[in-house]
Coordinates of N, CA and C and ligand atoms in Angstrom, one line a residue:
M8 N 43.5 -184.8 -79.6 CA 44.4 -185.3 -78.6 C 45.7 -184.4 -78.6
S9 N 46.2 -184.1 -77.5 CA 47.4 -183.3 -77.4 C 48.6 -184.2 -77.2
F10 N 49.7 -183.7 -77.8 CA 51.0 -184.5 -77.6 C 52.1 -183.4 -77.5
T11 N 52.8 -183.4 -76.4 CA 53.8 -182.3 -76.2 C 55.2 -182.8 -76.3
I12 N 56.0 -182.1 -77.1 CA 57.4 -182.4 -77.2 C 58.2 -181.2 -76.6
A13 N 59.0 -181.6 -75.6 CA 59.8 -180.6 -74.8 C 61.2 -180.8 -75.3
I14 N 61.8 -179.6 -75.8 CA 63.2 -179.6 -76.3 C 64.0 -178.6 -75.5
D15 N 64.9 -179.1 -74.6 CA 65.7 -178.2 -73.8 C 67.2 -178.3 -74.1
G16 N 67.9 -177.3 -73.7 CA 69.4 -177.4 -73.9 C 70.0 -176.1 -73.8
P17 N 71.4 -176.0 -73.8 CA 72.1 -174.7 -73.7 C 72.1 -173.9 -75.0
A18 N 72.6 -172.7 -74.9 CA 72.6 -171.8 -76.0 C 73.2 -172.4 -77.2
A19 N 72.6 -172.2 -78.4 CA 73.1 -172.5 -79.7 C 73.4 -174.0 -79.9
A20 N 72.7 -174.8 -79.1 CA 72.9 -176.3 -79.3 C 72.2 -176.8 -80.5
G21 N 71.2 -176.1 -81.0 CA 70.5 -176.6 -82.2 C 69.0 -176.8 -81.8
K22 N 68.6 -176.3 -80.7 CA 67.2 -176.5 -80.2 C 66.2 -176.0 -81.2
G23 N 66.4 -174.7 -81.6 CA 65.4 -174.1 -82.5 C 65.4 -174.7 -83.9
T24 N 66.5 -175.0 -84.4 CA 66.6 -175.7 -85.7 C 65.9 -177.0 -85.7
I25 N 66.2 -177.8 -84.6 CA 65.5 -179.1 -84.5 C 64.0 -179.0 -84.2
S26 N 63.7 -178.0 -83.4 CA 62.2 -177.8 -83.1 C 61.4 -177.5 -84.3
K27 N 61.9 -176.6 -85.1 CA 61.2 -176.2 -86.3 C 61.0 -177.4 -87.2
A28 N 62.1 -178.2 -87.4 CA 62.0 -179.3 -88.3 C 61.0 -180.4 -87.8
V29 N 61.1 -180.6 -86.4 CA 60.2 -181.6 -85.8 C 58.8 -181.2 -85.9
A30 N 58.5 -179.9 -85.7 CA 57.2 -179.3 -85.7 C 56.6 -179.5 -87.2
A31 N 57.5 -179.2 -88.2 CA 57.0 -179.4 -89.5 C 56.7 -180.9 -89.9
H32 N 57.6 -181.8 -89.4 CA 57.4 -183.2 -89.6 C 56.1 -183.7 -89.1
F33 N 55.8 -183.4 -87.8 CA 54.6 -183.9 -87.1 C 53.4 -183.0 -87.3
E34 N 53.6 -181.9 -88.0 CA 52.6 -180.9 -88.2 C 52.0 -180.4 -86.8
F35 N 53.0 -180.1 -86.0 CA 52.7 -179.5 -84.6 C 53.0 -178.0 -84.6
A36 N 52.4 -177.3 -83.7 CA 52.7 -175.9 -83.5 C 54.0 -175.8 -82.7
H37 N 54.8 -174.7 -82.9 CA 56.1 -174.6 -82.2 C 56.2 -173.2 -81.5
L38 N 56.6 -173.3 -80.2 CA 56.9 -172.1 -79.4 C 58.4 -172.1 -79.0
D39 N 59.1 -171.0 -79.4 CA 60.5 -170.8 -78.9 C 60.3 -170.0 -77.6
T40 N 60.4 -170.7 -76.5 CA 60.2 -170.0 -75.2 C 61.3 -169.0 -74.9
G41 N 62.5 -169.2 -75.5 CA 63.6 -168.2 -75.3 C 63.2 -166.8 -75.7
L42 N 62.3 -166.7 -76.7 CA 61.9 -165.4 -77.2 C 61.1 -164.7 -76.1
L43 N 60.4 -165.4 -75.2 CA 59.6 -164.7 -74.1 C 60.6 -164.0 -73.2
Y44 N 61.7 -164.8 -72.8 CA 62.7 -164.2 -71.9 C 63.5 -163.1 -72.7
R45 N 63.8 -163.3 -73.9 CA 64.5 -162.2 -74.7 C 63.6 -161.0 -74.8
A46 N 62.3 -161.1 -75.0 CA 61.4 -159.9 -75.1 C 61.4 -159.2 -73.7
V47 N 61.4 -159.9 -72.6 CA 61.4 -159.3 -71.3 C 62.8 -158.6 -71.1
G48 N 63.8 -159.3 -71.5 CA 65.2 -158.8 -71.3 C 65.4 -157.5 -72.1
A49 N 64.8 -157.5 -73.4 CA 65.0 -156.3 -74.2 C 64.3 -155.1 -73.6
K50 N 63.1 -155.4 -72.9 CA 62.4 -154.2 -72.3 C 63.2 -153.7 -71.1
T51 N 63.9 -154.5 -70.4 CA 64.7 -154.0 -69.3 C 65.9 -153.1 -69.8
L52 N 66.3 -153.4 -71.0 CA 67.4 -152.5 -71.5 C 66.9 -151.1 -71.8
D53 N 65.6 -151.0 -71.9 CA 64.9 -149.6 -72.0 C 64.5 -149.1 -70.6
G54 N 64.9 -149.8 -69.6 CA 64.6 -149.3 -68.2 C 63.3 -149.8 -67.6
T55 N 62.6 -150.7 -68.3 CA 61.3 -151.2 -67.8 C 61.6 -152.3 -66.7
D56 N 60.8 -152.3 -65.7 CA 60.9 -153.3 -64.6 C 60.6 -154.7 -65.2
P57 N 61.5 -155.7 -64.9 CA 61.3 -157.0 -65.6 C 60.0 -157.7 -65.2
I58 N 59.6 -157.6 -64.0 CA 58.4 -158.4 -63.6 C 57.2 -157.7 -64.3
E59 N 57.2 -156.4 -64.3 CA 56.1 -155.6 -65.0 C 56.1 -156.1 -66.5
A60 N 57.3 -156.1 -67.1 CA 57.4 -156.5 -68.5 C 56.9 -157.9 -68.8
A61 N 57.2 -158.8 -67.9 CA 56.8 -160.2 -68.1 C 55.3 -160.3 -68.0
R62 N 54.7 -159.5 -67.0 CA 53.2 -159.6 -66.8 C 52.5 -159.0 -68.0
K63 N 53.1 -158.0 -68.7 CA 52.4 -157.3 -69.8 C 52.8 -157.8 -71.2
L64 N 53.6 -158.9 -71.2 CA 54.1 -159.3 -72.5 C 53.0 -159.7 -73.5
V65 N 53.1 -159.2 -74.7 CA 52.0 -159.5 -75.7 C 52.7 -160.1 -77.0
A66 N 52.0 -160.8 -77.8 CA 52.5 -161.5 -79.0 C 53.4 -160.5 -79.8
E67 N 53.0 -159.3 -80.0 CA 53.8 -158.3 -80.8 C 55.2 -158.1 -80.3
D68 N 55.4 -158.4 -79.0 CA 56.8 -158.2 -78.4 C 57.8 -159.3 -78.9
L69 N 57.3 -160.4 -79.5 CA 58.1 -161.5 -79.8 C 58.7 -161.4 -81.2
D70 N 59.3 -160.3 -81.5 CA 59.9 -160.1 -82.8 C 61.3 -160.7 -82.9
A71 N 61.3 -162.0 -83.4 CA 62.6 -162.8 -83.4 C 63.8 -162.0 -83.9
D72 N 63.6 -161.3 -85.1 CA 64.8 -160.7 -85.7 C 65.5 -159.7 -84.8
N73 N 64.7 -158.9 -84.1 CA 65.3 -157.8 -83.3 C 65.8 -158.4 -82.0
L74 N 65.3 -159.6 -81.6 CA 65.7 -160.1 -80.2 C 66.9 -161.0 -80.3
R75 N 67.4 -161.4 -81.5 CA 68.5 -162.3 -81.5 C 69.9 -161.6 -81.6
T76 N 70.1 -160.7 -80.6 CA 71.4 -160.1 -80.5 C 72.1 -160.5 -79.2
P77 N 73.4 -160.4 -79.1 CA 74.1 -160.8 -77.9 C 73.7 -160.0 -76.6
D78 N 73.4 -158.7 -76.7 CA 73.0 -157.9 -75.6 C 71.7 -158.4 -75.0
V79 N 70.7 -158.7 -75.9 CA 69.4 -159.2 -75.5 C 69.5 -160.6 -74.9
A80 N 70.4 -161.4 -75.5 CA 70.6 -162.8 -74.9 C 71.1 -162.7 -73.5
Q81 N 72.0 -161.8 -73.2 CA 72.5 -161.7 -71.8 C 71.4 -161.1 -70.9
A82 N 70.7 -160.1 -71.4 CA 69.6 -159.5 -70.6 C 68.5 -160.6 -70.3
A83 N 68.3 -161.4 -71.3 CA 67.3 -162.5 -71.1 C 67.7 -163.4 -70.0
S84 N 69.0 -163.8 -70.0 CA 69.4 -164.8 -68.9 C 69.5 -164.1 -67.6
R85 N 69.6 -162.8 -67.5 CA 69.6 -162.1 -66.2 C 68.2 -162.0 -65.7
V86 N 67.2 -161.7 -66.6 CA 65.8 -161.6 -66.0 C 65.3 -163.0 -65.7
A87 N 65.8 -164.1 -66.4 CA 65.4 -165.4 -66.2 C 65.6 -166.0 -64.9
V88 N 66.5 -165.4 -64.0 CA 66.7 -165.9 -62.7 C 65.6 -165.4 -61.7
I89 N 64.8 -164.5 -62.2 CA 63.8 -163.8 -61.2 C 62.5 -164.7 -61.2
A90 N 62.2 -165.2 -60.0 CA 61.1 -166.2 -59.9 C 59.8 -165.6 -60.4
D91 N 59.5 -164.3 -60.1 CA 58.2 -163.7 -60.5 C 58.1 -163.5 -62.0
V92 N 59.3 -163.3 -62.7 CA 59.3 -163.2 -64.1 C 58.9 -164.6 -64.7
R93 N 59.5 -165.6 -64.2 CA 59.2 -167.0 -64.7 C 57.8 -167.3 -64.5
A94 N 57.3 -167.0 -63.2 CA 55.9 -167.3 -62.9 C 54.9 -166.6 -63.8
A95 N 55.2 -165.4 -64.3 CA 54.3 -164.7 -65.1 C 54.2 -165.3 -66.5
L96 N 55.2 -166.2 -66.9 CA 55.2 -166.7 -68.2 C 54.7 -168.2 -68.3
V97 N 54.4 -168.7 -67.1 CA 54.0 -170.2 -67.1 C 52.7 -170.5 -67.8
D98 N 51.7 -169.7 -67.5 CA 50.3 -170.1 -68.0 C 50.3 -170.1 -69.5
F99 N 50.9 -169.1 -70.1 CA 51.0 -169.0 -71.6 C 51.6 -170.2 -72.2
Q100 N 52.8 -170.6 -71.6 CA 53.5 -171.8 -72.1 C 52.7 -173.1 -72.0
R101 N 52.1 -173.2 -70.8 CA 51.3 -174.5 -70.6 C 50.1 -174.5 -71.5
A102 N 49.4 -173.4 -71.7 CA 48.3 -173.4 -72.6 C 48.7 -173.8 -74.0
F103 N 49.9 -173.2 -74.4 CA 50.4 -173.6 -75.8 C 50.7 -175.1 -75.9
A104 N 51.2 -175.6 -74.8 CA 51.6 -177.1 -74.8 C 50.4 -178.0 -75.0
R105 N 49.2 -177.5 -74.5 CA 48.0 -178.4 -74.5 C 47.3 -178.2 -75.8
R106 N 47.8 -177.5 -76.7 CA 47.1 -177.3 -78.0 C 46.6 -178.6 -78.6
V107 N 45.4 -178.7 -79.1 CA 45.0 -179.9 -79.8 C 45.8 -180.0 -81.1
G108 N 46.2 -181.2 -81.4 CA 47.1 -181.3 -82.6 C 48.5 -181.4 -82.3
G109 N 48.9 -181.1 -81.1 CA 50.3 -181.3 -80.8 C 51.2 -180.0 -80.7
A110 N 52.2 -180.0 -79.9 CA 53.0 -178.8 -79.7 C 54.4 -179.1 -79.4
V111 N 55.3 -178.3 -79.9 CA 56.8 -178.4 -79.6 C 57.2 -177.1 -78.9
L112 N 57.7 -177.3 -77.7 CA 58.2 -176.1 -77.0 C 59.7 -176.3 -76.8
D113 N 60.5 -175.2 -77.1 CA 61.9 -175.4 -76.8 C 62.4 -174.3 -75.8
G114 N 63.3 -174.6 -75.0 CA 63.8 -173.7 -73.9 C 64.8 -174.3 -73.0
R115 N 64.7 -174.0 -71.7 CA 65.6 -174.5 -70.7 C 64.9 -175.5 -69.7
D116 N 63.6 -175.2 -69.4 CA 62.9 -175.9 -68.3 C 61.6 -176.5 -68.8
I117 N 61.5 -176.8 -70.1 CA 60.2 -177.3 -70.6 C 60.0 -178.7 -70.0
G118 N 60.9 -179.6 -70.1 CA 60.8 -181.0 -69.7 C 60.8 -181.1 -68.1
T119 N 61.4 -180.1 -67.4 CA 61.5 -180.2 -66.0 C 60.5 -179.5 -65.2
V120 N 60.0 -178.3 -65.7 CA 59.1 -177.5 -64.9 C 57.8 -177.1 -65.7
I121 N 57.9 -176.7 -66.9 CA 56.7 -176.3 -67.6 C 55.8 -177.4 -68.0
C122 N 56.4 -178.5 -68.6 CA 55.6 -179.7 -69.0 C 56.3 -180.9 -68.5
P123 N 56.3 -181.2 -67.2 CA 57.0 -182.4 -66.7 C 56.3 -183.7 -67.2
N124 N 55.1 -183.6 -67.7 CA 54.4 -184.8 -68.2 C 54.5 -184.8 -69.7
A125 N 55.3 -184.1 -70.4 CA 55.4 -184.1 -71.8 C 55.6 -185.5 -72.3
E126 N 55.0 -185.8 -73.4 CA 55.1 -187.2 -74.0 C 56.5 -187.5 -74.5
A127 N 57.2 -186.5 -75.0 CA 58.5 -186.7 -75.5 C 59.4 -185.5 -75.0
K128 N 60.6 -185.9 -74.5 CA 61.5 -184.9 -74.0 C 62.9 -185.1 -74.6
L129 N 63.5 -184.1 -75.2 CA 64.8 -184.2 -75.7 C 65.7 -183.1 -75.0
F130 N 66.9 -183.5 -74.7 CA 67.9 -182.5 -74.3 C 69.0 -182.4 -75.3
V131 N 69.0 -181.3 -76.0 CA 69.9 -181.1 -77.2 C 71.1 -180.3 -76.6
T132 N 72.3 -180.9 -76.9 CA 73.5 -180.2 -76.4 C 74.6 -180.3 -77.4
A133 N 75.8 -179.6 -77.1 CA 77.0 -179.7 -77.9 C 78.0 -179.0 -77.1
S134 N 79.3 -179.2 -77.4 CA 80.4 -178.6 -76.6 C 80.3 -177.1 -76.8
A135 N 80.8 -176.4 -75.7 CA 80.7 -174.9 -75.7 C 81.4 -174.3 -77.0
E136 N 82.5 -174.9 -77.3 CA 83.3 -174.4 -78.5 C 82.5 -174.5 -79.8
V137 N 81.9 -175.7 -80.0 CA 81.1 -175.9 -81.2 C 79.9 -174.9 -81.2
R138 N 79.2 -174.7 -80.1 CA 78.1 -173.8 -80.0 C 78.5 -172.4 -80.2
A139 N 79.6 -172.0 -79.7 CA 80.1 -170.6 -79.9 C 80.4 -170.4 -81.3
K140 N 81.0 -171.4 -82.0 CA 81.4 -171.2 -83.4 C 80.1 -171.0 -84.2
R141 N 79.1 -171.8 -83.9 CA 77.8 -171.7 -84.7 C 77.2 -170.4 -84.5
R142 N 77.2 -170.0 -83.2 CA 76.5 -168.7 -82.9 C 77.3 -167.5 -83.5
F143 N 78.6 -167.6 -83.5 CA 79.5 -166.6 -84.1 C 79.2 -166.5 -85.6
L144 N 79.1 -167.6 -86.3 CA 78.8 -167.6 -87.8 C 77.5 -166.9 -88.1
E145 N 76.5 -167.2 -87.2 CA 75.2 -166.6 -87.4 C 75.2 -165.1 -87.2
L146 N 75.8 -164.7 -86.1 CA 75.9 -163.2 -85.8 C 76.7 -162.5 -86.8
D147 N 77.9 -163.1 -87.2 CA 78.7 -162.5 -88.2 C 78.0 -162.4 -89.5
G148 N 77.2 -163.4 -89.9 CA 76.5 -163.4 -91.1 C 75.4 -162.3 -91.1
K149 N 74.9 -161.9 -89.9 CA 73.9 -160.8 -89.9 C 74.6 -159.5 -89.8
G150 N 76.0 -159.5 -89.9 CA 76.7 -158.2 -89.9 C 77.0 -157.6 -88.6
L151 N 76.8 -158.4 -87.5 CA 77.1 -157.9 -86.2 C 78.6 -158.0 -85.9
D152 N 79.1 -157.0 -85.2 CA 80.5 -156.8 -85.0 C 80.9 -157.6 -83.7
V153 N 81.2 -158.9 -83.9 CA 81.5 -159.8 -82.7 C 82.7 -160.6 -83.0
S154 N 83.5 -161.1 -82.0 CA 84.6 -162.0 -82.2 C 84.2 -163.4 -81.7
Q155 N 84.8 -164.4 -82.2 CA 84.4 -165.8 -81.8 C 84.8 -165.9 -80.3
E156 N 85.9 -165.3 -79.8 CA 86.3 -165.4 -78.4 C 85.2 -164.8 -77.5
Q157 N 84.6 -163.6 -77.9 CA 83.6 -162.9 -77.1 C 82.3 -163.8 -77.1
V158 N 82.0 -164.4 -78.3 CA 80.8 -165.2 -78.3 C 81.0 -166.4 -77.4
L159 N 82.2 -167.0 -77.3 CA 82.4 -168.1 -76.5 C 82.3 -167.7 -75.0
A160 N 82.8 -166.6 -74.7 CA 82.8 -166.1 -73.3 C 81.3 -165.8 -72.9
D161 N 80.5 -165.2 -73.8 CA 79.1 -165.0 -73.6 C 78.3 -166.2 -73.3
V162 N 78.6 -167.2 -74.2 CA 77.9 -168.5 -74.1 C 78.2 -169.2 -72.8
K163 N 79.5 -169.2 -72.4 CA 79.8 -169.8 -71.1 C 79.2 -169.1 -69.9
E164 N 79.2 -167.7 -70.0 CA 78.6 -167.0 -68.9 C 77.1 -167.3 -68.8
R165 N 76.4 -167.3 -69.9 CA 75.0 -167.6 -69.9 C 74.7 -169.0 -69.4
D166 N 75.5 -170.0 -69.9 CA 75.3 -171.4 -69.5 C 75.4 -171.5 -67.9
A167 N 76.5 -170.8 -67.4 CA 76.7 -170.9 -65.9 C 75.5 -170.3 -65.2
R168 N 75.0 -169.2 -65.7 CA 73.9 -168.5 -65.0 C 72.7 -169.4 -65.1
D169 N 72.4 -170.0 -66.3 CA 71.2 -170.8 -66.5 C 71.3 -172.1 -65.7
M170 N 72.5 -172.7 -65.6 CA 72.6 -173.9 -64.9 C 72.6 -173.7 -63.3
G171 N 73.1 -172.5 -62.9 CA 73.4 -172.3 -61.5 C 72.2 -171.7 -60.8
R172 N 71.2 -171.2 -61.5 CA 70.1 -170.5 -60.8 C 69.3 -171.4 -59.9
A173 N 68.6 -170.8 -58.9 CA 67.8 -171.6 -58.0 C 66.4 -172.0 -58.7
E174 N 65.9 -171.1 -59.5 CA 64.6 -171.3 -60.2 C 64.8 -172.0 -61.5
A175 N 64.2 -173.2 -61.7 CA 64.2 -173.8 -63.0 C 65.5 -173.9 -63.6
P176 N 66.6 -174.4 -63.0 CA 67.9 -174.4 -63.6 C 67.9 -175.3 -64.9
L177 N 68.8 -175.0 -65.8 CA 69.0 -175.8 -67.0 C 69.6 -177.1 -66.6
K178 N 68.8 -178.2 -66.8 CA 69.4 -179.6 -66.6 C 68.4 -180.5 -67.4
P179 N 69.0 -181.7 -67.8 CA 68.1 -182.6 -68.5 C 67.1 -183.2 -67.6
A180 N 65.8 -183.4 -68.0 CA 64.8 -184.1 -67.2 C 65.3 -185.6 -67.1
E181 N 64.9 -186.2 -66.1 CA 65.4 -187.6 -65.9 C 65.1 -188.5 -67.0
D182 N 63.9 -188.3 -67.7 CA 63.5 -189.1 -68.8 C 63.8 -188.5 -70.1
A183 N 64.7 -187.5 -70.2 CA 65.0 -186.9 -71.5 C 65.9 -187.8 -72.3
V184 N 65.7 -187.7 -73.6 CA 66.7 -188.4 -74.6 C 67.8 -187.3 -74.9
I185 N 69.0 -187.7 -74.7 CA 70.1 -186.7 -74.9 C 70.5 -186.7 -76.4
V186 N 70.5 -185.6 -77.0 CA 71.0 -185.5 -78.4 C 72.2 -184.6 -78.5
D187 N 73.4 -185.2 -78.6 CA 74.6 -184.3 -78.7 C 74.9 -184.0 -80.1
T188 N 74.8 -182.8 -80.5 CA 74.9 -182.4 -81.9 C 76.3 -181.9 -82.3
S189 N 77.3 -182.1 -81.4 CA 78.7 -181.6 -81.6 C 79.2 -182.0 -83.0
D190 N 79.0 -183.3 -83.3 CA 79.6 -183.9 -84.5 C 78.5 -184.2 -85.5
L191 N 77.3 -183.6 -85.4 CA 76.2 -183.9 -86.3 C 75.9 -182.7 -87.2
T192 N 75.6 -183.1 -88.5 CA 75.1 -182.0 -89.4 C 73.7 -181.7 -88.9
I193 N 73.1 -180.6 -89.4 CA 71.8 -180.3 -89.1 C 70.8 -181.5 -89.5
E194 N 71.1 -182.0 -90.7 CA 70.2 -183.1 -91.2 C 70.3 -184.3 -90.3
A195 N 71.5 -184.7 -89.8 CA 71.7 -185.8 -88.9 C 71.0 -185.6 -87.6
A196 N 71.2 -184.3 -87.1 CA 70.6 -184.0 -85.8 C 69.1 -184.1 -85.8
V197 N 68.5 -183.5 -86.9 CA 67.0 -183.6 -87.1 C 66.6 -185.0 -87.2
A198 N 67.3 -185.8 -88.0 CA 66.9 -187.2 -88.2 C 66.9 -188.0 -86.9
S199 N 67.9 -187.7 -86.0 CA 68.0 -188.5 -84.8 C 66.9 -188.0 -83.8
A200 N 66.5 -186.7 -83.9 CA 65.4 -186.2 -83.0 C 64.1 -186.9 -83.5
I201 N 63.9 -186.9 -84.8 CA 62.6 -187.4 -85.3 C 62.5 -188.9 -85.0
K202 N 63.6 -189.6 -85.1 CA 63.6 -191.0 -84.8 C 63.2 -191.3 -83.3
A203 N 63.9 -190.5 -82.4 CA 63.6 -190.7 -81.0 C 62.1 -190.4 -80.7
I204 N 61.6 -189.3 -81.2 CA 60.2 -188.9 -80.9 C 59.2 -189.9 -81.5
T205 N 59.5 -190.4 -82.7 CA 58.7 -191.4 -83.4 C 58.5 -192.7 -82.5
Q206 N 59.7 -193.1 -81.9 CA 59.6 -194.3 -81.0 C 58.8 -194.0 -79.8
L207 N 58.9 -192.8 -79.2 CA 58.1 -192.4 -78.0 C 56.6 -192.4 -78.4
R208 N 56.3 -191.9 -79.6 CA 54.9 -191.8 -80.0 C 54.3 -193.2 -80.2
E209 N 55.1 -194.1 -80.7 CA 54.6 -195.5 -81.0 C 54.3 -196.2 -79.6
N210 N 55.2 -195.8 -78.6 CA 55.0 -196.5 -77.3 C 54.0 -195.7 -76.4
A211 N 53.5 -194.6 -76.8 CA 52.6 -193.7 -76.0 C 51.3 -194.4 -75.7
Ligands
LIG24 O1 68.0 -172.8 -80.6 P1 69.5 -172.9 -80.3 O2 70.0 -171.6 -79.7 O3 69.8 -174.1 -79.4 O4 70.3 -173.2 -81.6 P2 69.9 -172.9 -83.1 O5 69.5 -171.5 -83.3 O6 68.9 -174.0 -83.6 O7 71.3 -173.3 -83.9 C1 72.4 -172.4 -83.7 C2 73.1 -172.4 -85.0 O8 73.8 -173.7 -85.2 C3 72.3 -172.2 -86.3 O9 73.0 -171.4 -87.2 C4 72.2 -173.6 -86.9 O10 72.1 -173.6 -88.3 C5 73.5 -174.3 -86.4 N1 73.5 -175.7 -86.3 C6 74.5 -176.5 -86.8 O11 75.4 -175.9 -87.5 N2 74.5 -177.9 -86.7 C7 73.5 -178.5 -86.0 N3 73.6 -179.8 -85.9 C8 72.5 -177.7 -85.4 C9 72.5 -176.3 -85.6
LIG25 O1 68.9 -169.2 -78.6 P1 69.6 -169.4 -77.3 O2 69.7 -170.8 -76.9 O3 71.0 -168.7 -77.3 O4 68.8 -168.6 -76.2 P2 67.3 -168.6 -75.9 O5 66.7 -170.0 -76.0 O6 66.7 -167.5 -76.8 O7 67.2 -168.1 -74.4 C1 67.7 -166.9 -74.0 C2 67.8 -167.0 -72.4 O8 66.5 -167.1 -71.9 C3 68.5 -168.2 -71.9 O9 69.9 -168.0 -71.7 C4 67.8 -168.4 -70.5 O10 68.4 -167.7 -69.5 C5 66.4 -167.9 -70.8 N1 65.4 -169.0 -70.9 C6 65.0 -169.6 -69.8 O11 65.4 -169.3 -68.7 N2 64.0 -170.6 -69.9 C7 63.5 -170.9 -71.1 N3 62.5 -171.8 -71.1 C8 64.0 -170.3 -72.3 C9 65.0 -169.4 -72.2

């Protein structure tokens, strides 16, 4: 039997952290769909056409360590507005979601467009300031030369582009459970996500 958990939300809200913990708890597979757009965005920085890059994407392109930079994040959100880029990535995501044994997908449009029938949907969010601080600490810890002000400006620019685009804009699905992590520790955020999903599983 398949069971799909859709986890959407803005940049650095805690989607990835929560998704990994939820996947481990339920023993489900996890796909960070942001990496697909980051991989396409990274190729465009080398001059590759984004639609071509999306159509030719392979597993080896999804190297998380090299893709988690501010430049690639911006490039990802720029290619993510292109309808043909999104279309090229749909089948892979839907096939992953139908995995026997269950799947967690995190991104922007999982509960609204990719898996509108997902059994559990969460919308993970937090204030832009809290998210920028978290992302700054992460990038600073990796030795990247960034300021908290610049990270906040980047996060706000990406949020506006992701929410304002015509194709699959970032917004909570009507039936999503909202998890605001602004004042939550990672442990508390994970616990609240697991509790909400457990209730949905019992009622499924
Ligand atoms: O996947 P997404 O961009 O939404 O966020 P993430 O990579 O899971 O989390 C961004 C950063 O915030 C990570 O360094 C997490 O450890 C941290 N975080 C936190 O401090 N408190 C939370 N409740 C959730 C995440
Ligand atoms: O980790 P963070 O939340 O900062 O970003 P990400 O999840 O890696 O996504 C990078 C960019 O890819 C986002 O700003 C979106 O523009 C795009 N994206 C998307 O459009 N749809 C998805 N399902 C996932 C990501």
